[in-house]
C-alpha positions as a printed NumPy array, in Angstrom:
array([[ 30.264, -28.486, -50.426],
       [ 31.787, -28.966, -46.901],
       [ 31.363, -25.179, -46.482],
       [ 27.772, -25.464, -47.472],
       [ 26.966, -28.221, -45.112],
       [ 28.461, -26.689, -42.231],
       [ 26.539, -23.35 , -42.867],
       [ 23.216, -25.155, -43.315],
       [ 23.77 , -26.945, -40.101],
       [ 24.96 , -23.846, -38.329],
       [ 21.76 , -22.178, -39.549],
       [ 19.406, -25.   , -38.179],
       [ 21.179, -24.729, -34.893],
       [ 20.515, -20.978, -34.814],
       [ 17.   , -21.402, -35.671],
       [ 16.628, -24.049, -32.971],
       [ 18.052, -21.821, -30.299],
       [ 15.846, -18.86 , -31.54 ],
       [ 12.957, -20.835, -31.306],
       [ 13.593, -22.262, -27.656],
       [ 14.382, -18.504, -26.602],
       [ 10.957, -17.543, -27.987],
       [  9.032, -20.382, -26.208],
       [ 10.916, -19.874, -22.981],
       [  9.92 , -16.257, -22.859],
       [  6.593, -17.262, -21.28 ],
       [  8.201, -18.525, -18.221],
       [ 10.059, -15.254, -17.182],
       [  8.947, -12.933, -14.464],
       [  6.669, -10.215, -16.19 ],
       [  7.819,  -7.341, -13.853],
       [  7.072,  -4.927, -16.793],
       [  5.33 ,  -7.073, -19.159],
       [  2.088,  -7.161, -20.682],
       [  0.224,  -8.625, -17.678],
       [ -1.645, -11.316, -19.563],
       [ -0.953, -13.994, -16.981],
       [ -0.094, -17.405, -18.587],
       [  2.943, -18.929, -17.549],
       [  4.681, -15.924, -16.316],
       [  4.789, -14.031, -13.041],
       [  3.62 , -10.526, -11.902],
       [  5.799,  -8.657,  -9.377],
       [  3.732,  -6.264,  -7.123],
       [  5.324,  -3.8  ,  -4.808],
       [  3.974,  -3.588,  -1.305],
       [  4.903,  -2.689,   2.215],
       [  6.229,  -5.534,   4.392],
       [  6.017,  -3.674,   7.772],
       [  2.29 ,  -2.236,   8.12 ],
       [ -0.178,  -4.683,   9.827],
       [ -3.63 ,  -4.673,   8.27 ],
       [ -2.18 ,  -3.187,   5.028],
       [  0.898,  -4.944,   3.749],
       [  2.622,  -7.374,   6.273],
       [  5.241, -10.174,   5.575],
       [  4.265, -12.959,   8.306],
       [  6.843, -14.975,   9.952],
       [  6.015, -17.916,   7.84 ],
       [  6.691, -15.875,   4.786],
       [  3.108, -15.313,   3.833],
       [  1.585, -11.873,   3.361],
       [ -1.491, -10.253,   4.713],
       [ -3.1  ,  -6.851,   4.707],
       [ -5.673,  -4.744,   2.738],
       [ -3.237,  -3.804,   0.241],
       [ -2.187,  -7.386,  -0.277],
       [ -6.013,  -8.537,  -0.81 ],
       [ -6.709,  -5.787,  -3.229],
       [ -3.496,  -6.53 ,  -5.098],
       [ -4.257, -10.162,  -5.169],
       [ -7.816,  -9.411,  -6.358],
       [ -6.422,  -7.233,  -9.078],
       [ -3.718,  -9.714, -10.296],
       [ -6.33 , -12.41 , -10.678],
       [ -8.25 , -10.102, -12.976],
       [ -5.384,  -9.483, -14.697],
       [ -5.032, -13.207, -15.407],
       [ -2.659, -14.311, -12.716],
       [ -3.209, -17.022, -10.179],
       [ -2.009, -16.699,  -6.593],
       [  1.308, -18.704,  -7.116],
       [  2.293, -16.524, -10.03 ],
       [  2.2  , -13.255,  -7.881],
       [  5.759, -12.217,  -6.314],
       [  5.506,  -9.53 ,  -3.572],
       [  8.346,  -7.383,  -3.679],
       [  9.089,  -4.924,  -0.651],
       [  8.881,  -1.277,  -1.872],
       [  9.771,   1.358,   0.432],
       [  8.115,   4.625,   0.113],
       [ 11.29 ,   6.528,  -1.222],
       [ 11.8  ,   4.032,  -3.881],
       [  8.27 ,   3.477,  -5.283],
       [  8.463,   5.78 ,  -8.396],
       [ 12.138,   4.343,  -9.154],
       [ 10.948,   0.808,  -8.608],
       [  8.275,   1.247, -11.495],
       [ 10.587,   3.16 , -13.731],
       [ 13.198,   0.296, -13.578],
       [ 10.496,  -2.227, -14.163],
       [ 11.247,  -4.111, -10.663],
       [  7.564,  -4.38 , -10.297],
       [  4.495,  -4.135, -12.603],
       [  2.289,  -2.361, -10.093],
       [  2.479,  -0.98 ,  -6.58 ],
       [ -0.31 ,  -1.307,  -3.95 ],
       [  1.524,   0.174,  -0.697],
       [ -0.5  ,   2.987,   1.003],
       [  0.415,   5.077,  -2.075],
       [ -1.239,   8.466,  -1.877],
       [ -2.037,  10.171,  -5.118],
       [ -0.867,  13.852,  -5.371],
       [  0.136,  16.095,  -8.149],
       [  3.969,  15.634,  -7.628],
       [  3.889,  11.847,  -8.004],
       [  1.577,  11.906, -10.804],
       [  4.161,  13.533, -12.763],
       [  6.176,  10.376, -12.579],
       [  3.669,   7.616, -12.212],
       [  0.267,   6.756, -13.535],
       [ -2.374,   5.84 , -10.838],
       [ -5.239,   3.46 , -10.985],
       [ -8.061,   3.995,  -8.484],
       [ -8.247,   5.505,  -5.916],
       [ -9.033,   2.321,  -4.097],
       [ -9.228,   3.779,  -0.388],
       [ -9.763,   7.201,   1.178],
       [ -7.878,   7.5  ,   4.367],
       [ -7.441,  10.29 ,   6.655],
       [ -4.829,  11.533,   9.168],
       [ -6.075,  10.648,  12.473],
       [ -5.047,   9.984,  16.248],
       [ -4.922,   6.541,  17.876],
       [ -5.491,   6.831,  21.755],
       [ -6.193,   4.44 ,  24.657],
       [ -9.759,   3.06 ,  24.886],
       [-10.251,   5.042,  27.992],
       [ -8.596,   8.359,  26.746],
       [-10.308,  11.579,  26.889],
       [ -8.722,  12.93 ,  23.952],
       [-11.33 ,  13.239,  21.232],
       [ -9.942,  16.106,  19.09 ],
       [ -6.7  ,  17.599,  17.981],
       [ -6.742,  20.658,  20.389],
       [ -6.81 ,  18.115,  23.313],
       [ -3.114,  17.29 ,  22.478],
       [ -2.043,  20.755,  24.185],
       [  0.414,  19.34 ,  27.103],
       [  0.136,  15.774,  25.715],
       [  2.869,  13.483,  24.182],
       [  2.101,  12.99 ,  20.396],
       [  4.1  ,  10.239,  18.646],
       [  5.087,   9.474,  15.2  ],
       [  7.791,   8.322,  13.061],
       [ 11.136,  10.007,  12.413],
       [ 10.811,  11.935,   9.311],
       [  7.137,  12.125,   9.207],
       [  5.313,  15.572,   8.921],
       [  2.219,  14.206,  10.595],
       [  2.88 ,  14.992,  14.155],
       [  4.241,  18.487,  13.122],
       [  1.498,  19.26 ,  11.258],
       [ -0.917,  18.573,  14.227],
       [  1.477,  20.617,  16.49 ],
       [  1.474,  23.627,  14.162],
       [ -2.133,  23.811,  13.056],
       [ -3.961,  22.53 ,  16.266],
       [ -1.82 ,  21.889,  19.341],
       [  1.228,  24.15 ,  19.575],
       [  1.834,  22.876,  23.293],
       [  1.774,  19.339,  22.328],
       [  5.1  ,  17.44 ,  23.1  ],
       [  6.277,  15.892,  19.998],
       [  7.871,  12.511,  20.095],
       [  9.606,  10.833,  17.207],
       [ 10.477,   7.062,  17.077],
       [ 11.913,   4.923,  14.389],
       [  8.8  ,   3.17 ,  13.435],
       [  4.978,   2.961,  14.249],
       [  5.447,  -0.186,  16.18 ],
       [  7.551,   1.638,  18.696],
       [  4.864,   4.337,  18.898],
       [  2.069,   1.793,  19.312],
       [  4.225,   0.   ,  22.031],
       [  4.681,   3.515,  23.659],
       [  1.133,   4.255,  23.715],
       [  0.412,   0.921,  25.345],
       [  3.095,   1.545,  27.95 ],
       [  1.829,   5.104,  28.663],
       [  5.138,   6.628,  27.344],
       [  3.086,   8.733,  24.852],
       [ -0.446,   9.849,  24.959],
       [ -1.372,   9.66 ,  21.247],
       [ -0.171,   8.427,  17.809],
       [ -0.741,  10.195,  14.687],
       [ -0.609,   9.063,  10.853],
       [ -3.231,   7.788,   8.254],
       [ -6.168,   6.154,  10.151],
       [ -5.93 ,   3.016,   7.906],
       [ -2.343,   2.581,   9.36 ],
       [ -3.339,   3.156,  12.781],
       [ -6.39 ,   0.813,  12.586],
       [ -4.078,  -1.995,  10.921],
       [ -1.724,  -1.728,  14.036],
       [ -4.872,  -1.512,  16.514],
       [ -6.301,  -4.551,  15.011],
       [ -3.378,  -6.937,  16.014],
       [ -4.065,  -9.622,  18.212],
       [ -1.839,  -8.273,  21.044],
       [ -3.633,  -4.825,  20.884],
       [ -7.273,  -5.841,  20.362],
       [ -9.705,  -3.79 ,  22.615],
       [ -6.888,  -1.474,  23.954],
       [ -7.123,   1.329,  21.54 ],
       [ -9.419,   3.588,  19.656],
       [ -9.393,   5.898,  16.734],
       [-10.595,   9.401,  17.54 ],
       [-12.308,   9.634,  14.239],
       [-10.605,  12.952,  13.07 ],
       [-10.11 ,  13.783,   9.38 ],
       [ -7.111,  15.91 ,   9.541],
       [ -6.316,  15.11 ,   5.841],
       [ -7.347,  13.302,   2.906],
       [ -5.266,  10.515,   1.724],
       [ -6.28 ,   9.064,  -1.681],
       [ -4.643,   5.431,  -2.021],
       [ -3.9  ,   4.67 ,  -5.622],
       [ -2.262,   1.598,  -7.249],
       [  0.986,   2.98 ,  -8.984],
       [  1.737,   2.087, -12.722],
       [  4.656,   2.8  , -14.934],
       [  4.222,   6.111, -16.599],
       [  2.554,   5.694, -20.021],
       [  1.379,   2.032, -19.493],
       [ -2.252,   2.877, -20.323],
       [ -3.147,  -0.833, -20.961],
       [ -2.35 ,  -1.929, -17.565],
       [ -3.832,   1.198, -15.988],
       [ -7.156,   0.496, -17.66 ],
       [ -7.221,  -2.931, -16.674],
       [ -6.376,  -2.235, -13.091],
       [ -9.045,   0.314, -12.975],
       [-11.513,  -2.188, -14.365],
       [-10.538,  -4.768, -11.721],
       [-11.034,  -2.097,  -8.805],
       [-14.449,  -1.32 ,  -9.986],
       [-15.24 ,  -5.092, -10.056],
       [-14.092,  -5.549,  -6.697],
       [-16.349,  -2.898,  -5.243],
       [-19.386,  -4.044,  -7.056],
       [-19.279,  -7.763,  -6.142],
       [-18.501,  -6.973,  -2.484],
       [-14.829,  -8.155,  -2.363],
       [-13.815,  -4.588,  -1.202],
       [-15.933,  -4.29 ,   1.691],
       [-15.078,  -7.867,   2.952],
       [-11.314,  -7.026,   2.757],
       [-12.126,  -3.676,   4.719],
       [-13.93 ,  -5.639,   7.438],
       [-11.271,  -8.333,   7.525],
       [ -7.999,  -6.178,   7.957],
       [ -9.589,  -2.955,   9.808],
       [-12.804,  -4.362,  11.593],
       [-11.165,  -5.178,  15.054],
       [ -9.943,  -1.618,  15.615],
       [-13.433,  -0.107,  14.817],
       [-12.463,   1.648,  11.693],
       [-15.086,   3.621,  10.25 ],
       [-14.073,   3.612,   6.6  ],
       [-15.344,   5.93 ,   4.06 ],
       [-17.418,   4.58 ,   1.277],
       [-15.398,   2.928,  -1.623],
       [-14.24 ,   5.823,  -3.81 ],
       [-14.893,   6.145,  -7.517],
       [-12.15 ,   5.268,  -9.724],
       [-10.709,   8.683, -11.043],
       [-12.27 ,  10.791,  -8.289],
       [ -9.898,  12.419,  -6.1  ],
       [-11.087,  13.977,  -2.78 ],
       [ -9.109,  17.047,  -2.016]])
């Protein structure tokens, strides 16, 4: 009898433990969960160092177009703002972050291309950007060929400046800095004559209060960059929900409001909202 009583008691304890574990599942982060909201959280990968797109502010808050898009999408997935955890996701680690389940989705100037699509599913696109030039407001540089003999800045490891040099301005003097903030500061001081990367990134930097009114975009379309939201390969349910959220964001006007808020001060002439599933080559 004693053995039976102990066994029964153990079974009861085990049952209670299993029940508690099941109930407690709702409070865990949902980096790779179902995306159903409830009591959980959603982890979203963004950039922390791109003003106008993805920026961690000094007070710990986040701002930028990618942040606004991600917040809107998360809401449509059933998450409140306090259930969103933004995770810094550097360009080189985006595919791995999704594969590991570190984040549920990524909105971080993530251009859709065939190589990346082998490892990641993409919702969107939600923005069509182009490689462009940022110059001083009174600059006479209006096209890529004007860069011959001029100092052109981009970040170390980027191919943007090299592409301009090879295709348009073989006499351009290439300057490589550690980050775009340094390039923009160089443009302000006169150390460089132009900065090149995606127009959305350039517009975000130029829209900062300390730079307002000093720069302009040349308005060139040297490449097409279709920004998509990265989703773990094979997660069709989340992919479909994110696409539906992006379509709603455009239709209810929230997309254009986010563009105007984050890029407007730089005079960014954005392309119309792209259609989900349509990639501009």
